PDB file of C-alpha atoms in Angstrom:
ATOM      1  CA  UNK A   1     145.635-174.023 -43.448  1.00 47.00           C
ATOM      2  CA  UNK A   2     144.466-177.820 -43.377  1.00 63.00           C
ATOM      3  CA  UNK A   3     141.843-179.298 -45.111  1.00 76.00           C
ATOM      4  CA  UNK A   4     140.916-181.230 -42.198  1.00 79.00           C
ATOM      5  CA  UNK A   5     140.132-178.524 -40.326  1.00 80.00           C
ATOM      6  CA  UNK A   6     138.118-176.618 -42.626  1.00 88.00           C
ATOM      7  CA  UNK A   7     136.166-180.392 -43.194  1.00 89.00           C
ATOM      8  CA  UNK A   8     132.584-178.463 -41.128  1.00 94.00           C
ATOM      9  CA  UNK A   9     132.846-174.872 -42.437  1.00 93.00           C
ATOM     10  CA  UNK A  10     130.247-175.168 -44.843  1.00 95.00           C
ATOM     11  CA  UNK A  11     127.753-177.079 -42.516  1.00 96.00           C
ATOM     12  CA  UNK A  12     125.631-177.550 -39.788  1.00 96.00           C
ATOM     13  CA  UNK A  13     125.044-180.722 -36.890  1.00 97.00           C
ATOM     14  CA  UNK A  14     121.608-182.143 -38.579  1.00 95.00           C
ATOM     15  CA  UNK A  15     120.944-183.891 -34.089  1.00 95.00           C
ATOM     16  CA  UNK A  16     121.103-179.684 -33.676  1.00 96.00           C
ATOM     17  CA  UNK A  17     119.166-178.741 -37.242  1.00 96.00           C
ATOM     18  CA  UNK A  18     115.996-181.022 -36.105  1.00 95.00           C
ATOM     19  CA  UNK A  19     116.004-180.673 -32.084  1.00 94.00           C
ATOM     20  CA  UNK A  20     115.602-176.698 -32.911  1.00 94.00           C
ATOM     21  CA  UNK A  21     113.150-177.983 -35.808  1.00 94.00           C
ATOM     22  CA  UNK A  22     111.105-180.361 -34.702  1.00 93.00           C
ATOM     23  CA  UNK A  23     111.398-182.599 -37.281  1.00 91.00           C
ATOM     24  CA  UNK A  24     111.957-186.846 -36.836  1.00 87.00           C
ATOM     25  CA  UNK A  25     115.595-187.771 -37.497  1.00 83.00           C
ATOM     26  CA  UNK A  26     114.965-189.202 -41.249  1.00 87.00           C
ATOM     27  CA  UNK A  27     113.778-185.782 -42.371  1.00 90.00           C
ATOM     28  CA  UNK A  28     117.097-184.711 -44.195  1.00 90.00           C
ATOM     29  CA  UNK A  29     116.571-187.899 -46.856  1.00 90.00           C
ATOM     30  CA  UNK A  30     113.412-186.612 -48.250  1.00 91.00           C
ATOM     31  CA  UNK A  31     115.242-183.154 -48.688  1.00 90.00           C
ATOM     32  CA  UNK A  32     116.778-184.040 -52.316  1.00 89.00           C
ATOM     33  CA  UNK A  33     117.745-180.139 -52.782  1.00 91.00           C
ATOM     34  CA  UNK A  34     120.350-180.755 -49.349  1.00 92.00           C
ATOM     35  CA  UNK A  35     123.611-181.977 -49.351  1.00 94.00           C
ATOM     36  CA  UNK A  36     125.044-184.208 -46.153  1.00 94.00           C
ATOM     37  CA  UNK A  37     128.018-185.630 -44.508  1.00 94.00           C
ATOM     38  CA  UNK A  38     128.572-188.366 -43.086  1.00 94.00           C
ATOM     39  CA  UNK A  39     131.308-188.970 -40.288  1.00 93.00           C
ATOM     40  CA  UNK A  40     132.551-191.831 -38.294  1.00 89.00           C
ATOM     41  CA  UNK A  41     129.117-193.401 -39.738  1.00 88.00           C
ATOM     42  CA  UNK A  42     128.215-191.632 -36.923  1.00 88.00           C
ATOM     43  CA  UNK A  43     127.388-187.715 -37.287  1.00 93.00           C
ATOM     44  CA  UNK A  44     125.556-186.375 -39.779  1.00 94.00           C
ATOM     45  CA  UNK A  45     125.558-182.379 -41.458  1.00 96.00           C
ATOM     46  CA  UNK A  46     123.852-180.828 -43.408  1.00 95.00           C
ATOM     47  CA  UNK A  47     125.408-178.280 -45.546  1.00 95.00           C
ATOM     48  CA  UNK A  48     124.946-174.226 -44.840  1.00 95.00           C
ATOM     49  CA  UNK A  49     121.714-172.511 -47.037  1.00 94.00           C
ATOM     50  CA  UNK A  50     120.282-175.570 -48.553  1.00 94.00           C
ATOM     51  CA  UNK A  51     117.450-175.810 -45.898  1.00 93.00           C
ATOM     52  CA  UNK A  52     114.084-176.381 -47.615  1.00 93.00           C
ATOM     53  CA  UNK A  53     112.559-172.424 -47.891  1.00 93.00           C
ATOM     54  CA  UNK A  54     110.088-173.531 -44.666  1.00 93.00           C
ATOM     55  CA  UNK A  55     112.778-174.280 -42.642  1.00 93.00           C
ATOM     56  CA  UNK A  56     115.507-171.456 -44.048  1.00 92.00           C
ATOM     57  CA  UNK A  57     114.601-169.368 -40.642  1.00 94.00           C
ATOM     58  CA  UNK A  58     116.898-171.945 -38.197  1.00 95.00           C
ATOM     59  CA  UNK A  59     120.000-171.205 -39.797  1.00 94.00           C
ATOM     60  CA  UNK A  60     119.747-168.334 -37.895  1.00 94.00           C
ATOM     61  CA  UNK A  61     119.873-169.708 -35.106  1.00 96.00           C
ATOM     62  CA  UNK A  62     122.209-173.501 -35.251  1.00 96.00           C
ATOM     63  CA  UNK A  63     125.908-173.376 -34.257  1.00 96.00           C
ATOM     64  CA  UNK A  64     129.041-172.507 -36.803  1.00 95.00           C
ATOM     65  CA  UNK A  65     131.109-175.056 -36.512  1.00 96.00           C
ATOM     66  CA  UNK A  66     133.601-173.107 -38.725  1.00 94.00           C
ATOM     67  CA  UNK A  67     137.138-175.073 -37.680  1.00 94.00           C
ATOM     68  CA  UNK A  68     135.733-177.871 -35.548  1.00 96.00           C
ATOM     69  CA  UNK A  69     135.655-181.283 -35.348  1.00 95.00           C
ATOM     70  CA  UNK A  70     133.861-183.616 -33.402  1.00 96.00           C
ATOM     71  CA  UNK A  71     136.281-185.241 -31.001  1.00 94.00           C
ATOM     72  CA  UNK A  72     135.738-188.995 -32.462  1.00 94.00           C
ATOM     73  CA  UNK A  73     137.107-188.018 -35.774  1.00 94.00           C
ATOM     74  CA  UNK A  74     139.122-185.610 -35.076  1.00 93.00           C
ATOM     75  CA  UNK A  75     141.090-188.256 -33.201  1.00 93.00           C
ATOM     76  CA  UNK A  76     140.954-190.878 -35.593  1.00 92.00           C
ATOM     77  CA  UNK A  77     142.176-187.855 -38.541  1.00 91.00           C
ATOM     78  CA  UNK A  78     144.933-187.563 -36.271  1.00 91.00           C
ATOM     79  CA  UNK A  79     145.295-190.891 -34.712  1.00 91.00           C
ATOM     80  CA  UNK A  80     145.381-190.553 -31.658  1.00 90.00           C
ATOM     81  CA  UNK A  81     143.574-191.619 -29.054  1.00 88.00           C
ATOM     82  CA  UNK A  82     140.184-190.019 -28.322  1.00 90.00           C
ATOM     83  CA  UNK A  83     140.796-189.768 -24.132  1.00 89.00           C
ATOM     84  CA  UNK A  84     143.286-186.735 -25.394  1.00 89.00           C
ATOM     85  CA  UNK A  85     140.353-184.534 -25.884  1.00 91.00           C
ATOM     86  CA  UNK A  86     137.962-186.222 -22.925  1.00 88.00           C
ATOM     87  CA  UNK A  87     140.225-185.629 -20.294  1.00 86.00           C
ATOM     88  CA  UNK A  88     141.285-182.092 -18.666  1.00 85.00           C
ATOM     89  CA  UNK A  89     144.014-184.748 -16.288  1.00 82.00           C
ATOM     90  CA  UNK A  90     145.952-185.070 -20.187  1.00 84.00           C
ATOM     91  CA  UNK A  91     148.851-182.996 -20.776  1.00 84.00           C
ATOM     92  CA  UNK A  92     147.675-181.434 -23.975  1.00 87.00           C
ATOM     93  CA  UNK A  93     143.626-181.205 -23.040  1.00 90.00           C
ATOM     94  CA  UNK A  94     143.799-177.046 -22.387  1.00 89.00           C
ATOM     95  CA  UNK A  95     145.419-176.266 -26.122  1.00 89.00           C
ATOM     96  CA  UNK A  96     142.747-177.195 -27.562  1.00 93.00           C
ATOM     97  CA  UNK A  97     139.325-175.153 -27.483  1.00 95.00           C
ATOM     98  CA  UNK A  98     136.202-177.494 -27.261  1.00 96.00           C
ATOM     99  CA  UNK A  99     132.663-176.813 -27.379  1.00 96.00           C
ATOM    100  CA  UNK A 100     128.982-178.965 -27.249  1.00 96.00           C
ATOM    101  CA  UNK A 101     126.222-179.252 -29.445  1.00 96.00           C
ATOM    102  CA  UNK A 102     123.215-181.124 -28.534  1.00 94.00           C
ATOM    103  CA  UNK A 103     125.692-183.483 -26.567  1.00 92.00           C
ATOM    104  CA  UNK A 104     128.353-183.836 -28.821  1.00 95.00           C
ATOM    105  CA  UNK A 105     131.949-182.755 -28.120  1.00 96.00           C
ATOM    106  CA  UNK A 106     133.406-180.703 -30.547  1.00 96.00           C
ATOM    107  CA  UNK A 107     137.410-179.824 -30.811  1.00 96.00           C
ATOM    108  CA  UNK A 108     138.827-176.795 -32.299  1.00 95.00           C
ATOM    109  CA  UNK A 109     141.608-178.126 -34.538  1.00 93.00           C
ATOM    110  CA  UNK A 110     141.782-174.598 -36.954  1.00 93.00           C
ATOM    111  CA  UNK A 111     142.654-172.761 -33.900  1.00 93.00           C
ATOM    112  CA  UNK A 112     145.103-175.411 -32.423  1.00 93.00           C
ATOM    113  CA  UNK A 113     146.644-175.425 -35.996  1.00 92.00           C
ATOM    114  CA  UNK A 114     146.586-171.735 -36.995  1.00 92.00           C
ATOM    115  CA  UNK A 115     148.562-171.209 -33.071  1.00 92.00           C
ATOM    116  CA  UNK A 116     151.397-173.944 -34.075  1.00 91.00           C
ATOM    117  CA  UNK A 117     151.519-172.829 -37.109  1.00 92.00           C
ATOM    118  CA  UNK A 118     150.546-176.058 -38.865  1.00 92.00           C
ATOM    119  CA  UNK A 119     150.077-177.046 -41.644  1.00 90.00           C
ATOM    120  CA  UNK A 120     149.204-179.786 -43.745  1.00 87.00           C
ATOM    121  CA  UNK A 121     147.301-180.331 -47.319  1.00 85.00           C
ATOM    122  CA  UNK A 122     144.303-182.182 -48.445  1.00 82.00           C
ATOM    123  CA  UNK A 123     145.718-185.496 -48.864  1.00 84.00           C
ATOM    124  CA  UNK A 124     148.254-185.063 -46.013  1.00 88.00           C
ATOM    125  CA  UNK A 125     148.275-188.021 -43.625  1.00 91.00           C
ATOM    126  CA  UNK A 126     148.675-186.104 -39.628  1.00 92.00           C
ATOM    127  CA  UNK A 127     149.957-187.380 -36.641  1.00 93.00           C
ATOM    128  CA  UNK A 128     149.709-186.427 -33.240  1.00 93.00           C
ATOM    129  CA  UNK A 129     151.583-187.882 -30.148  1.00 91.00           C
ATOM    130  CA  UNK A 130     154.266-188.307 -28.068  1.00 90.00           C
ATOM    131  CA  UNK A 131     157.576-187.194 -29.817  1.00 92.00           C
ATOM    132  CA  UNK A 132     159.381-190.701 -28.746  1.00 92.00           C
ATOM    133  CA  UNK A 133     156.640-193.158 -30.201  1.00 91.00           C
ATOM    134  CA  UNK A 134     156.130-190.878 -33.979  1.00 92.00           C
ATOM    135  CA  UNK A 135     157.845-191.554 -37.260  1.00 92.00           C
ATOM    136  CA  UNK A 136     160.099-189.522 -38.529  1.00 91.00           C
ATOM    137  CA  UNK A 137     160.557-189.461 -42.857  1.00 92.00           C
ATOM    138  CA  UNK A 138     162.252-187.783 -45.112  1.00 92.00           C
ATOM    139  CA  UNK A 139     159.054-186.286 -46.823  1.00 90.00           C
ATOM    140  CA  UNK A 140     157.530-185.473 -43.132  1.00 93.00           C
ATOM    141  CA  UNK A 141     157.457-181.973 -41.198  1.00 93.00           C
ATOM    142  CA  UNK A 142     157.398-182.338 -37.258  1.00 94.00           C
ATOM    143  CA  UNK A 143     155.952-179.720 -35.348  1.00 94.00           C
ATOM    144  CA  UNK A 144     156.975-179.635 -31.692  1.00 92.00           C
ATOM    145  CA  UNK A 145     154.136-179.069 -29.323  1.00 90.00           C
ATOM    146  CA  UNK A 146     154.272-178.576 -25.314  1.00 82.00           C
ATOM    147  CA  UNK A 147     155.047-181.492 -22.672  1.00 77.00           C
ATOM    148  CA  UNK A 148     157.107-183.596 -25.431  1.00 88.00           C
ATOM    149  CA  UNK A 149     154.593-184.130 -27.983  1.00 91.00           C
ATOM    150  CA  UNK A 150     154.911-183.151 -31.447  1.00 92.00           C
ATOM    151  CA  UNK A 151     152.810-183.030 -35.166  1.00 93.00           C
ATOM    152  CA  UNK A 152     154.376-184.703 -37.919  1.00 94.00           C
ATOM    153  CA  UNK A 153     152.437-183.990 -40.997  1.00 93.00           C
ATOM    154  CA  UNK A 154     153.225-186.664 -43.497  1.00 93.00           C
ATOM    155  CA  UNK A 155     152.872-185.282 -47.391  1.00 83.00           C
TER     156      UNK A 155
END
């Protein structure tokens, strides 16, 4: 399985945490024992099971993001335009599962990789696109998708 699809397995979306707790946006900066992850200089995530004791109760009602990525981050990591996850008219749109959390759209990369048998190590570069636009190299693995699309994993 790909490291990419496991990126948020142990994190909560900060926007949802702050909304549920009713705390100000920069509050997490003062929680010294709560590690954070920032994706695309836009999305902040808080590591699970590290919230301050008085706020731990909120973890039971937060959205599990295991296997999901924000569509902007996913499109950057798959080297494809974000519109592939944004419009139902796109040929691969229905191949993905989506989830909205606090107006942020997430795509289930883990399920997609599992269904198509895609494997990529931590340092691999993954490219999704039309087969005619992909560059095949000797050290790459090609996965054929639907509608003339494919994925190449460069090890």
